CSV table of C-alpha atoms in Angstrom, one decimal:
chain,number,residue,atom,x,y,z
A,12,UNK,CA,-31.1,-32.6,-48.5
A,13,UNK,CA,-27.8,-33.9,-49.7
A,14,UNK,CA,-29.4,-36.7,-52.3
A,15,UNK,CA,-32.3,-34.1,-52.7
A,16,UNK,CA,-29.2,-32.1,-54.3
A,17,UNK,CA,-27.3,-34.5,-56.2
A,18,UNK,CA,-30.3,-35.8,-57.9
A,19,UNK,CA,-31.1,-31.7,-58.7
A,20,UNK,CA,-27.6,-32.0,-60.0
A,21,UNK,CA,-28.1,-34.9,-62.1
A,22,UNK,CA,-31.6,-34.1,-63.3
A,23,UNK,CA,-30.4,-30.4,-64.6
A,24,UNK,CA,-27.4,-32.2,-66.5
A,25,UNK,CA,-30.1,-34.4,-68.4
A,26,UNK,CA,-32.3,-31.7,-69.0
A,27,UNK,CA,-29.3,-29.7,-70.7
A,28,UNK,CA,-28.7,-33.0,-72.9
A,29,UNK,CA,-32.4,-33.5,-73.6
A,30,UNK,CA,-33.3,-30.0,-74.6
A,31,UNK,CA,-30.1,-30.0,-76.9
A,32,UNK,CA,-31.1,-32.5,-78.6
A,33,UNK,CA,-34.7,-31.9,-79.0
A,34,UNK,CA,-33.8,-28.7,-80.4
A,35,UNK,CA,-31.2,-30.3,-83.3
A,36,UNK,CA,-33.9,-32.5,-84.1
A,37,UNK,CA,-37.5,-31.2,-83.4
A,38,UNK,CA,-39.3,-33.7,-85.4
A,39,UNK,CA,-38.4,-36.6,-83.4
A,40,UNK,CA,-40.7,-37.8,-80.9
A,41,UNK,CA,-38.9,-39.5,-78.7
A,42,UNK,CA,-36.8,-36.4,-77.7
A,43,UNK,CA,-39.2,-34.7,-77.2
A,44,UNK,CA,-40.7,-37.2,-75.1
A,45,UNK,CA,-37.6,-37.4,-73.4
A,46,UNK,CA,-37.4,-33.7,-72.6
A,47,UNK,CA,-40.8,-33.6,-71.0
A,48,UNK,CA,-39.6,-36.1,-69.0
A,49,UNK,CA,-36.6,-34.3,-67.6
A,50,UNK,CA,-39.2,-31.4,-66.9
A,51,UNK,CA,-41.3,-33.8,-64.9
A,52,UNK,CA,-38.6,-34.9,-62.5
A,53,UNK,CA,-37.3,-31.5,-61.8
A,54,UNK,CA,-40.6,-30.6,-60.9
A,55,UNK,CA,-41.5,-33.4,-58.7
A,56,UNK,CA,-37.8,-32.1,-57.1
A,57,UNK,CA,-39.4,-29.0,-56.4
A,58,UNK,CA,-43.0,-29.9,-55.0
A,59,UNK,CA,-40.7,-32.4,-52.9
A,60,UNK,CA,-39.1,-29.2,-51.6
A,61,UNK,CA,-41.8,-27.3,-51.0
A,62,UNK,CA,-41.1,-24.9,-54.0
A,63,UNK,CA,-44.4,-25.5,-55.1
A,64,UNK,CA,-44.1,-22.3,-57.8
A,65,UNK,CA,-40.6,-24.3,-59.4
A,66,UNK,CA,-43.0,-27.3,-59.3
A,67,UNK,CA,-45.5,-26.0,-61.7
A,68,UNK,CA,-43.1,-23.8,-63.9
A,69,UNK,CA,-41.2,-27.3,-65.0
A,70,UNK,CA,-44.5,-29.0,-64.9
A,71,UNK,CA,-46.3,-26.0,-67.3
A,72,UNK,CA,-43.5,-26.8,-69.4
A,73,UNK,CA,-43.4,-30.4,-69.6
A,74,UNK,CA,-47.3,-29.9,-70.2
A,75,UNK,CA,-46.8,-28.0,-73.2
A,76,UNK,CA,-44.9,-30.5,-75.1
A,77,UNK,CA,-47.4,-33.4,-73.8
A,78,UNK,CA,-50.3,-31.6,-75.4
A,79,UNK,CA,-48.0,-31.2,-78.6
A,80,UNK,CA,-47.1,-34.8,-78.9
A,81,UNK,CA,-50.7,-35.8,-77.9
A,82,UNK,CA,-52.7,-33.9,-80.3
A,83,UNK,CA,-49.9,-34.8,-83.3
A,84,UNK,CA,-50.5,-39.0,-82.7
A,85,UNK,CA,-54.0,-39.1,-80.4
A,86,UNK,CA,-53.6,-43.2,-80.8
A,87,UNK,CA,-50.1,-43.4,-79.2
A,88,UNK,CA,-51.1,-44.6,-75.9
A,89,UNK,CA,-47.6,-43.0,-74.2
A,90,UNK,CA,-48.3,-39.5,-75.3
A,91,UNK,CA,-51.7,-40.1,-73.9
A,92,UNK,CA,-50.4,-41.3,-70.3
A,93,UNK,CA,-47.9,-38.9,-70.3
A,94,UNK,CA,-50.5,-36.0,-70.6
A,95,UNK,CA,-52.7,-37.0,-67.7
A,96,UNK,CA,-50.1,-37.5,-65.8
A,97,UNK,CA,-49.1,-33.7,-66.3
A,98,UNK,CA,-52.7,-33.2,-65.3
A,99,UNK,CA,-52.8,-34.8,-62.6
A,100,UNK,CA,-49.3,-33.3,-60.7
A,101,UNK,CA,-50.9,-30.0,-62.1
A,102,UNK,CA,-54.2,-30.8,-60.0
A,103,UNK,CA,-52.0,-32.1,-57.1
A,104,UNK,CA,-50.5,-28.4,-56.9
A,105,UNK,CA,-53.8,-26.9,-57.1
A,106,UNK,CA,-55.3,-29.2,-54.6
A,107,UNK,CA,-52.5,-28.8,-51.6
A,108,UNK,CA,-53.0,-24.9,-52.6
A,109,UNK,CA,-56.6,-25.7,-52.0
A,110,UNK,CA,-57.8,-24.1,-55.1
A,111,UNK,CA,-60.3,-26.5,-55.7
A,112,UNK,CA,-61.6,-25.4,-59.1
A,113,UNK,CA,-58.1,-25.2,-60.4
A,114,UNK,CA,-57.8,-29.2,-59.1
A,115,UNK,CA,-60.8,-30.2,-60.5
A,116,UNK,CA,-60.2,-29.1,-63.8
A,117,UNK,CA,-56.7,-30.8,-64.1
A,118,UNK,CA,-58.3,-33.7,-62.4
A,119,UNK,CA,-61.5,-34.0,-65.0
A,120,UNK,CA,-59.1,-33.6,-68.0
A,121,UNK,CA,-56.9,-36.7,-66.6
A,122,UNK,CA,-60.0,-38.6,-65.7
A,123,UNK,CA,-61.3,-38.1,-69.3
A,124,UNK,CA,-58.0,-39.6,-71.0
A,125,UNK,CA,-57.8,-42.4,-68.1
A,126,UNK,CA,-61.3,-43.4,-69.2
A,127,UNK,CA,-60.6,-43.7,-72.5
A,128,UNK,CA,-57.1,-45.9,-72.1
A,129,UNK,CA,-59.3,-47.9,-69.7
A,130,UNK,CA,-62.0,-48.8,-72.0
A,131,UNK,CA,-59.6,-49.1,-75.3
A,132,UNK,CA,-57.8,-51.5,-73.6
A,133,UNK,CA,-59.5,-53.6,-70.2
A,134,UNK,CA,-56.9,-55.7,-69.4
A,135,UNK,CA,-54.1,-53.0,-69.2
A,136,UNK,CA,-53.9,-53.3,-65.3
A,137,UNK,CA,-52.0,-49.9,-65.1
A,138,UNK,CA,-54.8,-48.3,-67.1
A,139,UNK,CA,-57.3,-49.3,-64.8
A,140,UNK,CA,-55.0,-48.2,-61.9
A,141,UNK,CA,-55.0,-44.8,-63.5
A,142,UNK,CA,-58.5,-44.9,-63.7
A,143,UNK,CA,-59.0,-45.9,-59.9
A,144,UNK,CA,-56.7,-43.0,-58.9
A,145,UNK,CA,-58.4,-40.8,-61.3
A,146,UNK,CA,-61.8,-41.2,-59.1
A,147,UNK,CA,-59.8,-40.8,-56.1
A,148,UNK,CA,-58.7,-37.8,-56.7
A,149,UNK,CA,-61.7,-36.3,-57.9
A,150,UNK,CA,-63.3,-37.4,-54.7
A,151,UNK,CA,-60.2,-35.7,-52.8
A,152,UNK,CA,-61.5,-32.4,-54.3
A,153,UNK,CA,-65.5,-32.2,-54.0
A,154,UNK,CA,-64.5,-33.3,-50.3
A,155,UNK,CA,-62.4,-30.2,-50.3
A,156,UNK,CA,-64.8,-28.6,-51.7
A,157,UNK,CA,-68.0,-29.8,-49.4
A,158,UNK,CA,-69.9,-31.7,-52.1
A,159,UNK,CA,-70.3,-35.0,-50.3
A,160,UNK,CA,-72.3,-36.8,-52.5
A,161,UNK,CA,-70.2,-36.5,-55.2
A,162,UNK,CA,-66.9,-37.4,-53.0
A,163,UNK,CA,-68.7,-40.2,-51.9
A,164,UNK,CA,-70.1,-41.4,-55.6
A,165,UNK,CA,-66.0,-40.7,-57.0
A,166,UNK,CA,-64.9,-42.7,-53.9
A,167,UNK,CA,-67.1,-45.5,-55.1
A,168,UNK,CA,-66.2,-45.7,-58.1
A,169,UNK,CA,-62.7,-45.7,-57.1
A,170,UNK,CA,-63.6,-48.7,-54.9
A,171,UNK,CA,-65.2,-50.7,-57.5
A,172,UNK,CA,-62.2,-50.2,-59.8
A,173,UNK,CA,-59.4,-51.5,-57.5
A,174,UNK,CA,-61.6,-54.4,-57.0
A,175,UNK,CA,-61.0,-54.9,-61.0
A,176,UNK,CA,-57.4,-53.6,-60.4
A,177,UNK,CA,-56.8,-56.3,-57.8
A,178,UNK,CA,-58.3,-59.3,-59.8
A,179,UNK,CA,-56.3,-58.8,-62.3
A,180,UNK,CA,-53.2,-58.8,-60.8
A,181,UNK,CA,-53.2,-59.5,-57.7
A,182,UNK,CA,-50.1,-60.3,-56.3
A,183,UNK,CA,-49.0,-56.2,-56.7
A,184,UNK,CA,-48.6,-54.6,-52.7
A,185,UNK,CA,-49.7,-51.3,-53.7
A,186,UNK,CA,-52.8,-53.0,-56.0
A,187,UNK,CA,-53.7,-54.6,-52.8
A,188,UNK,CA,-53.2,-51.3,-50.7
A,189,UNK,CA,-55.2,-49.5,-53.0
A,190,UNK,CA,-58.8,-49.5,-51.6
A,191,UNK,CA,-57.7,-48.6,-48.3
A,192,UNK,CA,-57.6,-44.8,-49.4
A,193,UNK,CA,-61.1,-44.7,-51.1
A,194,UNK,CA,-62.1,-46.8,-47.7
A,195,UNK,CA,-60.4,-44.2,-45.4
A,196,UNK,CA,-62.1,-41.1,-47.4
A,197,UNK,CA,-65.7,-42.7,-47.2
A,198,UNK,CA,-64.9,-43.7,-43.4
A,199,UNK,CA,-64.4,-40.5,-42.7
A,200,UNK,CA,-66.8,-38.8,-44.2
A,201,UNK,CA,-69.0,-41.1,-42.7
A,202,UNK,CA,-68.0,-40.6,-39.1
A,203,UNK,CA,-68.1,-36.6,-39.8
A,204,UNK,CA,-71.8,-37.5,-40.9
A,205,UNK,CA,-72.5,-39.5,-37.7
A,206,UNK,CA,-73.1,-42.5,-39.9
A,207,UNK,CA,-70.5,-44.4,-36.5
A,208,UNK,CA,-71.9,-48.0,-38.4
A,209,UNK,CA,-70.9,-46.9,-42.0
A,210,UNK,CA,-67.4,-45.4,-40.4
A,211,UNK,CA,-66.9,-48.5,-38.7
A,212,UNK,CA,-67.7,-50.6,-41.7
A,213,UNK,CA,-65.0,-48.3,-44.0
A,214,UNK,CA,-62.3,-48.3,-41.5
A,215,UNK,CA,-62.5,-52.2,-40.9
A,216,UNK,CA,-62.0,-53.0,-44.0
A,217,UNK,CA,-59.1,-50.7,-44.4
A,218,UNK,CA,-57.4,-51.7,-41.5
A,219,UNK,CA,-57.7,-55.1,-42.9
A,220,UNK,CA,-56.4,-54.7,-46.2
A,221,UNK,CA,-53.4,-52.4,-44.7
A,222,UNK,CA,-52.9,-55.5,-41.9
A,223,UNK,CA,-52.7,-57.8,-45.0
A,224,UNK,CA,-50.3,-56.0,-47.1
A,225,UNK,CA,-48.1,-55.0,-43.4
A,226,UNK,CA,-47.6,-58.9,-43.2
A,227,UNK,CA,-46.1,-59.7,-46.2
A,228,UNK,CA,-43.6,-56.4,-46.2
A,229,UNK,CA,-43.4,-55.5,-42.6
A,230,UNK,CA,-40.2,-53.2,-43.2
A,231,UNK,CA,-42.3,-51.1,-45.7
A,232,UNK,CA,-42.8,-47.7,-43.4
A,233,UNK,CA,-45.8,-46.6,-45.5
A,234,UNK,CA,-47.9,-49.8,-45.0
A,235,UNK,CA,-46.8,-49.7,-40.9
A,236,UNK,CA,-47.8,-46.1,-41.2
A,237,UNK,CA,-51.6,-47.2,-42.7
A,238,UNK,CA,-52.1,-50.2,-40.2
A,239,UNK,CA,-50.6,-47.1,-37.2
A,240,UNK,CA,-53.7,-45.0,-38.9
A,241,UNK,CA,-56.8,-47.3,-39.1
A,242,UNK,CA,-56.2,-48.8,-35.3
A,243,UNK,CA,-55.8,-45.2,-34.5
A,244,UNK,CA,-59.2,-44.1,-36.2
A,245,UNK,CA,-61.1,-47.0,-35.3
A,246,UNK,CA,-60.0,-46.4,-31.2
A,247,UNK,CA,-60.9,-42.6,-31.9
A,248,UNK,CA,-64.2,-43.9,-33.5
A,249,UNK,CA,-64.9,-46.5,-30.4
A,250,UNK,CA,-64.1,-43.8,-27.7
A,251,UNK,CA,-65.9,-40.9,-29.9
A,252,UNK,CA,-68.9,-43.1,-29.8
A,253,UNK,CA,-68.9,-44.3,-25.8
A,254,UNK,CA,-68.3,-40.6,-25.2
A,255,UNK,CA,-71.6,-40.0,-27.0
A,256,UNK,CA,-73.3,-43.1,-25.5
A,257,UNK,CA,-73.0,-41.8,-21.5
């Protein structure tokens, strides 16, 4: 709560800086850029929090400038970045809030400028990570929403994309970990289906990918937290299915 504070404290300050100075000097870019910036953070403060109204107040208004500074220079790849990512802490908010239509509309307009970054430029391995996490979370909501096969095609394609992701730079932790989400969703949706082969198959291949990545960081708490998940689904899986069996 205490660093949750200070870095309120120091966030506000550079807000105050950055909105002076965007408002001496409108035309330039890079204060503006700077002051959506300060919006951003404050508003990842506040979903952190819980204040998930705060959240999308500073977000709103970091989005506002992003579409500005977007539309003005459509080739500058930075305003284009910076715009789905607004979209996509946007659909985040609408997603935990379970308002799947408001997600998937934040989400589809992020997907559409991650698609385009991606294919401009194929060897910009955080532009095909966008793109990978794009499909992802479009998969997160047709899930929420009950539309399997569409989760499961978004899922795919999120698959397919970390395999270009990971092959392009592979040496990355979180590149590596990143097919073990897309593997989790389409286990899971699997084993729902009683598909126990399919949820097998998905949950393997996560828990070896999460296993992989535990052994080279072992301190990291999230990867000990995914190999903790997949033995934990796969036993659930194993005793689901003997339960069935008798």
């Amino acid at each position: 709560a205490g660093d949750a504070a200070a870095a309120r404290d120091w966030y506000t300050q550079g807000l105050e800086i950055a909105r002076r100075l965007a408002q001496a000097d409108p035309a330039n870019v890079q204060f503006q850029r700077d002051l959506s910036i300060s919006y951003e953070r404050l508003g990842d403060l506040a979903r952190a929090a819980g204040d998930a109204a705060a959240a999308r107040d500073w977000y709103t208004q970091g989005l506002e400038i992003r579409r500005r500074l977007a539309q003005a220079d459509p080739a500058n790849v930075d305003f284009q970045r910076d715009l789905s990512i607004s979209y996509e802490r946007l659909g985040d908010l609408a997603r935990a809030a379970g308002d799947a239509a408001a997600a998937r509309t934040w989400y589809t307009q992020g997907l559409q400028i991650a698609q385009r970054l991606a294919q401009a430029d194929p060897a910009n391995v955080d532009f095909q990570r966008d793109l990978s996490i794009s499909y992802e979370r479009l998969g997160d909501v047709a899930r929420l929403d009950g539309d399997l096969p569409t989760a499961i095609d978004y899922y795919t394609r999120s698959l397919q994309n970390w395999e270009r992701v990971i092959a392009m730079n592979p040496i990355d932790l979180l590149n590596q970990r990143g097919p073990c989400i897309p593997h989790g969703r389409l286990g899971d949706i699997a084993r729902k289906s009683g598909d126990v082969d399919a949820a097998r198959r998905h949950f393997v291949a996560a828990l070896e990918i999460a296993e992989r990545v535990h052994a080279v960081d072992p301190t990291n708490a999230m990867f000990a937290a995914d190999v903790q998940r997949y033995r934990r689904w796969l036993a659930e899986l194993g005793a689901n299915n003997a339960q069935d069996g008798e």
